[in-house]
CSV table of C-alpha atoms in Angstrom, one decimal:
chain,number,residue,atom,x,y,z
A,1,UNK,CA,0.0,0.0,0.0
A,2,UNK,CA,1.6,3.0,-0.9
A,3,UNK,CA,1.6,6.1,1.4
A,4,UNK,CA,-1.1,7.8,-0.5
A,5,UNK,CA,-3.4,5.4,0.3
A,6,UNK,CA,-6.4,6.5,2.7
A,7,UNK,CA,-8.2,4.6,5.6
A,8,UNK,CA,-11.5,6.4,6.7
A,9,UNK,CA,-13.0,5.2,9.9
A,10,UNK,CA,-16.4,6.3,9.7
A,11,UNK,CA,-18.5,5.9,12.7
A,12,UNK,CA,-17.6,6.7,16.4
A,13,UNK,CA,-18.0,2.5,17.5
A,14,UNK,CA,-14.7,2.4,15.6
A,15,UNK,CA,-12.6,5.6,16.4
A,16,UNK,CA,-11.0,4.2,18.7
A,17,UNK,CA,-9.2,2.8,15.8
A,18,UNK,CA,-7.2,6.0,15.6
A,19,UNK,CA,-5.2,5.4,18.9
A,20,UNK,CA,-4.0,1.8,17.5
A,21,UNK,CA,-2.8,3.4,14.3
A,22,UNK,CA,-1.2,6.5,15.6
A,23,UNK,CA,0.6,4.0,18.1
A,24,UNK,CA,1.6,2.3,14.8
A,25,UNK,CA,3.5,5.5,13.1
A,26,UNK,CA,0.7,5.9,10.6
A,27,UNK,CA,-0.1,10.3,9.9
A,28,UNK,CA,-4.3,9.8,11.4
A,29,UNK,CA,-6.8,13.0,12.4
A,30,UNK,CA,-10.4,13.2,13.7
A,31,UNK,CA,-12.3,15.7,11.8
A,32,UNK,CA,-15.3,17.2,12.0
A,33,UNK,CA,-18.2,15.4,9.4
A,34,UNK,CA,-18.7,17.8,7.0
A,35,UNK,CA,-17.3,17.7,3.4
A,36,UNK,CA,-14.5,20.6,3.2
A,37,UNK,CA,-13.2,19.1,6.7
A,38,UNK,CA,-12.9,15.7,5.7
A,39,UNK,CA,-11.0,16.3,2.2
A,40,UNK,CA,-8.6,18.5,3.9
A,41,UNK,CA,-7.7,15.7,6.8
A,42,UNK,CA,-7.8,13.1,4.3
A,43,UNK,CA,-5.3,15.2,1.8
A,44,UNK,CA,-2.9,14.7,4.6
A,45,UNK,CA,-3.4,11.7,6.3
A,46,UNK,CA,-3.5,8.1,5.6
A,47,UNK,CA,-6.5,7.6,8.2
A,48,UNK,CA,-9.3,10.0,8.7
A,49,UNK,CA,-11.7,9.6,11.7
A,50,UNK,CA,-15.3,10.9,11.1
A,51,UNK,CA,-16.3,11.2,15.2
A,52,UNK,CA,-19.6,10.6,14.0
A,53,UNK,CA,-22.1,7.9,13.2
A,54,UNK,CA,-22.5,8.1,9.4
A,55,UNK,CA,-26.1,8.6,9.5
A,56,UNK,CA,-25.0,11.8,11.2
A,57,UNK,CA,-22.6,12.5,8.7
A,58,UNK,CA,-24.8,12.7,5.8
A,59,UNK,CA,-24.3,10.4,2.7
A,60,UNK,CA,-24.3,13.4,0.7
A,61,UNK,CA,-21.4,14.9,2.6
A,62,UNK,CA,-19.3,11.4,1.7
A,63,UNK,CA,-20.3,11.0,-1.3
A,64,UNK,CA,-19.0,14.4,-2.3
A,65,UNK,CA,-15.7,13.6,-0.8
A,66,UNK,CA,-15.1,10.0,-2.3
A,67,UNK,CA,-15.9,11.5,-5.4
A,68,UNK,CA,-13.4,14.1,-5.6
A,69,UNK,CA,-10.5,11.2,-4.4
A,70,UNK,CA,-12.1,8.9,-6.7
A,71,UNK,CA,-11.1,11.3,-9.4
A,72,UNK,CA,-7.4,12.0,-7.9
A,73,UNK,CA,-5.9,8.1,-8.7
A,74,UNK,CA,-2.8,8.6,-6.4
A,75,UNK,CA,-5.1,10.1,-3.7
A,76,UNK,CA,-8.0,7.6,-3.6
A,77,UNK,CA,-9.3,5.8,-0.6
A,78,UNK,CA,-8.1,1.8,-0.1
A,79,UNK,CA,-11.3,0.9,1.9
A,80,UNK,CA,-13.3,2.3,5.0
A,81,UNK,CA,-14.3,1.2,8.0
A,82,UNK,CA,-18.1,1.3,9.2
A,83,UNK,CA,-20.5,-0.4,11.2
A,84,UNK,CA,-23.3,0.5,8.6
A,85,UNK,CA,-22.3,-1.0,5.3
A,86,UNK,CA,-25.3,-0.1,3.7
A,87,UNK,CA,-24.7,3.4,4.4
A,88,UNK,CA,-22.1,3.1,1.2
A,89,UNK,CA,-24.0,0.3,-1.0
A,90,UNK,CA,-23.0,2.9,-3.7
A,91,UNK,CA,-19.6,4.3,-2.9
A,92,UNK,CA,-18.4,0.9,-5.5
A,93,UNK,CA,-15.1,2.1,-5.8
A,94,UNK,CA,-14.3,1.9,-1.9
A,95,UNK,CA,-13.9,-1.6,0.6
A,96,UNK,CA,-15.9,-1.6,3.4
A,97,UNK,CA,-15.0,-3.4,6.5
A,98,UNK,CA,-18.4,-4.8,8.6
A,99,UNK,CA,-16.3,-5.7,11.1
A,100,UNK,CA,-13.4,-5.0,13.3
A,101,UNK,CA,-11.6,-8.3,12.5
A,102,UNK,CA,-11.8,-7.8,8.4
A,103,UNK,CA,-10.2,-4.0,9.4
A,104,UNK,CA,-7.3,-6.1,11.2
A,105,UNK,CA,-7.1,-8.4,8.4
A,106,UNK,CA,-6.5,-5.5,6.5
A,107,UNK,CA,-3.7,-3.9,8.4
A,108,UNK,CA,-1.9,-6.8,8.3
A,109,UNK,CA,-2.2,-7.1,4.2
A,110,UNK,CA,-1.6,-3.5,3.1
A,111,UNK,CA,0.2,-2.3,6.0
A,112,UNK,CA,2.8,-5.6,7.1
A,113,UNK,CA,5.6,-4.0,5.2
A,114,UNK,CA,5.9,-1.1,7.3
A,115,UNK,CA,8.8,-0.8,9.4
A,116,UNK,CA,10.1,1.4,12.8
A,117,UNK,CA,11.9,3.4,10.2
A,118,UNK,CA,8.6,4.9,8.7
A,119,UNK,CA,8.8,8.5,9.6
A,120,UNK,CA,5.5,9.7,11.1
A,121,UNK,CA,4.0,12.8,9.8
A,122,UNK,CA,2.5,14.7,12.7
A,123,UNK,CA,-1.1,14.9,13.3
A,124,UNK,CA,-2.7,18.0,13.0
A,125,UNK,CA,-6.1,18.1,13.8
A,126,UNK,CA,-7.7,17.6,17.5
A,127,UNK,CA,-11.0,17.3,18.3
A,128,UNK,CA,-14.1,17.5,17.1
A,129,UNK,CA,-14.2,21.4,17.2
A,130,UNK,CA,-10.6,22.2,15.1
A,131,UNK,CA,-8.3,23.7,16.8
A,132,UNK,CA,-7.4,24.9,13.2
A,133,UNK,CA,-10.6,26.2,11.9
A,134,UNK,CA,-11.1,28.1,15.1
A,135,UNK,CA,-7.9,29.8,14.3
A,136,UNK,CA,-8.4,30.5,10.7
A,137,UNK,CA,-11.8,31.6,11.4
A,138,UNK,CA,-10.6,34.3,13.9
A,139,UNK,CA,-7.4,35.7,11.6
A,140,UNK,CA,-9.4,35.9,8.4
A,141,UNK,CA,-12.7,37.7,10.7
A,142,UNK,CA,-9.8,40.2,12.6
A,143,UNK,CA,-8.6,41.4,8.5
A,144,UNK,CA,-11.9,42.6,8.3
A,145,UNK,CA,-13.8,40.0,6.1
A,146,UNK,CA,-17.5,39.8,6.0
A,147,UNK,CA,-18.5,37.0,7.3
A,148,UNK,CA,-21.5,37.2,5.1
A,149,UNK,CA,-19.9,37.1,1.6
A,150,UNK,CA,-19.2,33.7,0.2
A,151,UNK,CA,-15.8,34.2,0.0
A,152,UNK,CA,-15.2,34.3,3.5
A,153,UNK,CA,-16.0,30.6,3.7
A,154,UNK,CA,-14.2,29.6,0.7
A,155,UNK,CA,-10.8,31.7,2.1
A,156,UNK,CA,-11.5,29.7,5.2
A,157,UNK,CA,-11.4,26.5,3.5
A,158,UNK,CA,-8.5,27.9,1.1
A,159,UNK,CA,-6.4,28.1,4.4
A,160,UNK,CA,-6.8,24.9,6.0
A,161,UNK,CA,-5.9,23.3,3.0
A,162,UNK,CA,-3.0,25.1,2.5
A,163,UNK,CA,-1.8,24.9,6.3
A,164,UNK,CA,-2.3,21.0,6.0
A,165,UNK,CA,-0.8,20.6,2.6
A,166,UNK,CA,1.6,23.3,1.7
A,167,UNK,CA,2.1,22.0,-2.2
A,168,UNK,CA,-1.1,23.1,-2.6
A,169,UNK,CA,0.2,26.5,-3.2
A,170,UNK,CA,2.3,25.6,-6.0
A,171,UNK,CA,-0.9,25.0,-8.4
A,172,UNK,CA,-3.4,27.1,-6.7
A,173,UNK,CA,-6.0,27.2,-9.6
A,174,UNK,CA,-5.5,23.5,-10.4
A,175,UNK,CA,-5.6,21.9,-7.5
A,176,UNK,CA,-6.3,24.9,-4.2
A,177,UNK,CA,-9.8,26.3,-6.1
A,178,UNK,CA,-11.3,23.2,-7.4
A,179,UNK,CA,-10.9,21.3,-4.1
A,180,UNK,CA,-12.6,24.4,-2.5
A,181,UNK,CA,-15.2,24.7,-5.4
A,182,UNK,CA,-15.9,20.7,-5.2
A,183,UNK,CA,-16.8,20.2,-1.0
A,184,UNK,CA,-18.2,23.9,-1.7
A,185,UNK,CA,-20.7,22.2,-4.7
A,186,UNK,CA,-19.5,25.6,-7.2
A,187,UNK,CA,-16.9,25.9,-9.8
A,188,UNK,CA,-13.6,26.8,-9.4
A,189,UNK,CA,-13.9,30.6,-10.8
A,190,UNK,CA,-16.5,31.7,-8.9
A,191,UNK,CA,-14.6,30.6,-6.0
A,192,UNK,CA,-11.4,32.4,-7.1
A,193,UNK,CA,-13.7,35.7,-7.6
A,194,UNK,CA,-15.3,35.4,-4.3
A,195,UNK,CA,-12.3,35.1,-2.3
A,196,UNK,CA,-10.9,38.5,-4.0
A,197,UNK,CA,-14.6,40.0,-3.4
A,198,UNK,CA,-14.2,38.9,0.1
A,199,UNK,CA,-10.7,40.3,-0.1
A,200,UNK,CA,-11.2,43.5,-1.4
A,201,UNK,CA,-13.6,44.2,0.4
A,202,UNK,CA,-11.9,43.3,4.0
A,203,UNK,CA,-8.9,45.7,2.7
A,204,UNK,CA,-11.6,48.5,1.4
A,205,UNK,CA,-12.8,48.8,5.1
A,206,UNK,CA,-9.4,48.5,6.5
A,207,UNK,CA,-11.0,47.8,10.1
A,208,UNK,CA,-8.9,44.6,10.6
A,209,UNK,CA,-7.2,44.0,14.0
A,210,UNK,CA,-3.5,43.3,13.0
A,211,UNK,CA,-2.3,43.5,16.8
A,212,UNK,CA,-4.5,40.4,17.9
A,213,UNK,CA,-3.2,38.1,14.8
A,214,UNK,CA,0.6,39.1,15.6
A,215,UNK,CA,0.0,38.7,19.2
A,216,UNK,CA,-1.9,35.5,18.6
A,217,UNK,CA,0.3,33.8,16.0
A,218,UNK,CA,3.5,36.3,17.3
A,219,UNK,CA,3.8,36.5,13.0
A,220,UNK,CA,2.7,39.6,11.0
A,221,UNK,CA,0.2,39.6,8.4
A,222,UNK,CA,0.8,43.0,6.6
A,223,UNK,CA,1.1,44.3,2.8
A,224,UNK,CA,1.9,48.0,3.6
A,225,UNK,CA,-1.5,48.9,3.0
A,226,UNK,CA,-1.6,47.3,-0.5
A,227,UNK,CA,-4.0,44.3,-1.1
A,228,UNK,CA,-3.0,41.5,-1.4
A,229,UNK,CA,-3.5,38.8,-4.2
A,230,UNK,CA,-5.1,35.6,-3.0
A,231,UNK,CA,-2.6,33.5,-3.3
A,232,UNK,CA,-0.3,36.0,-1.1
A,233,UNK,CA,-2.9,36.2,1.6
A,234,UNK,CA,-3.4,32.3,1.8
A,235,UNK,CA,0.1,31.4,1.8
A,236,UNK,CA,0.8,34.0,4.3
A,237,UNK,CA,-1.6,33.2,6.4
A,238,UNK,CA,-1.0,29.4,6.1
A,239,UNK,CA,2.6,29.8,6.7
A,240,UNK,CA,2.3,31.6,10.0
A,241,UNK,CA,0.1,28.9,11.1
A,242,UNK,CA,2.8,26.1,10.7
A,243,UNK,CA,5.7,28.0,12.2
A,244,UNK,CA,3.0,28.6,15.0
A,245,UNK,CA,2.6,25.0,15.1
A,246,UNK,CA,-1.1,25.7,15.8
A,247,UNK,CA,-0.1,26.6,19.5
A,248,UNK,CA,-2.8,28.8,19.3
């Protein structure tokens, strides 16, 4: 199994899951069940827990997610772990485990070759309320934007991505917008013109509370009064994040 390969537990009777893998060296994260959260854990990761009963989830929600990684190849789920099978009857290009001892079964085929020397990539995300999101969602609300304009949510999710996967940034209209556009159900232009509406119209006001985001992230998010472009803004903001190391 190669290291882009995804588990996704999927229900909280299994989540406990996470703890035996993390003790393993494998990169895991609990996310919160909604679309946008999940793709960016599972961009990262090679197990995602959903601390949620998929009913609760929303098959929608998933099926929006396996979609997209369906269409990546070298990002596409291996199999996922639930104690309601029928909840992905359709999801055809995924294995679902019905029980605890198939998932073990499993480890032990796609995961045996894994020695002590794999390097474990830390795990980012902690909780069922993001540590992350929280954070994002106070810097980008202190530079002023609306909260009411689409583009404050798409900047939002523009962020985490780019905090939790950094090459993102090297193909931001390729890979950033339509990962954004495709947990957000738009396309990726519109989401490329709302995050400079939202932008523009933060830096416009110029009401944003600077002081709190250096004091919070001790980094400083400043263009000399010009405004920035989105990429700048997201790859500023991202990078301040990760040398904060989310002690936030």
């Amino acid at each position: 199994m190669s290291s882009f390969d995804k588990i996704a537990v999927c229900d909280s009777k299994y989540c406990s899951l996470y703890d035996t893998l993390t003790e393993l060296g494998y990169s895991c994260v609990r996310t919160r069940p909604d679309a946008v959260s999940i793709t960016s854990a599972m961009l990262n990761s090679d197990l995602s827990a959903f601390a949620a009963d998929t009913g609760s989830i929303g098959k929608d929600e998933l099926l929006k997610v396996f979609c997209f990684f369906k269409n990546i190849e070298h990002y596409a789920p291996c199999f996922i772990i639930t104690s309601e099978p029928s909840a992905f009857d359709e999801f055809g290009f995924v294995h679902c485990c019905r029980r605890e001892w198939e998932f073990e079964e499993l480890l032990q085929k796609y995961f045996g070759h894994r020695t002590a020397s794999y390097t474990k990539k830390p795990s980012l995300w902690t909780g069922s309320q993001s540590g992350l999101e929280r954070t994002v969602t106070e810097i980008i609300q202190k530079k002023g934007v609306p909260p009411n304009v689409k583009g404050y949510r798409y900047l939002r999710s523009a962020v985490m991505l780019a905090t939790e996967d950094m090459t993102v940034l090297d193909s931001i209209t390729k890979r950033l917008y339509p990962t954004v556009a495709q947990t957000n159900q738009t396309t990726p232009t519109r989401v490329e013109r709302a995050i400079r509406h939202a932008i523009t119209t933060a830096w416009d006001r110029q009401n944003g509370d600077s002081k709190f985001i250096e004091d919070k992230l001790h980094c400083k998010i400043s263009f000399d009064g010009d405004k920035p472009t989105n990429s700048e803004l997201i790859a500023l903001i991202s990078d301040c994040l990760r040398l904060s190391e989310y002690k936030v």
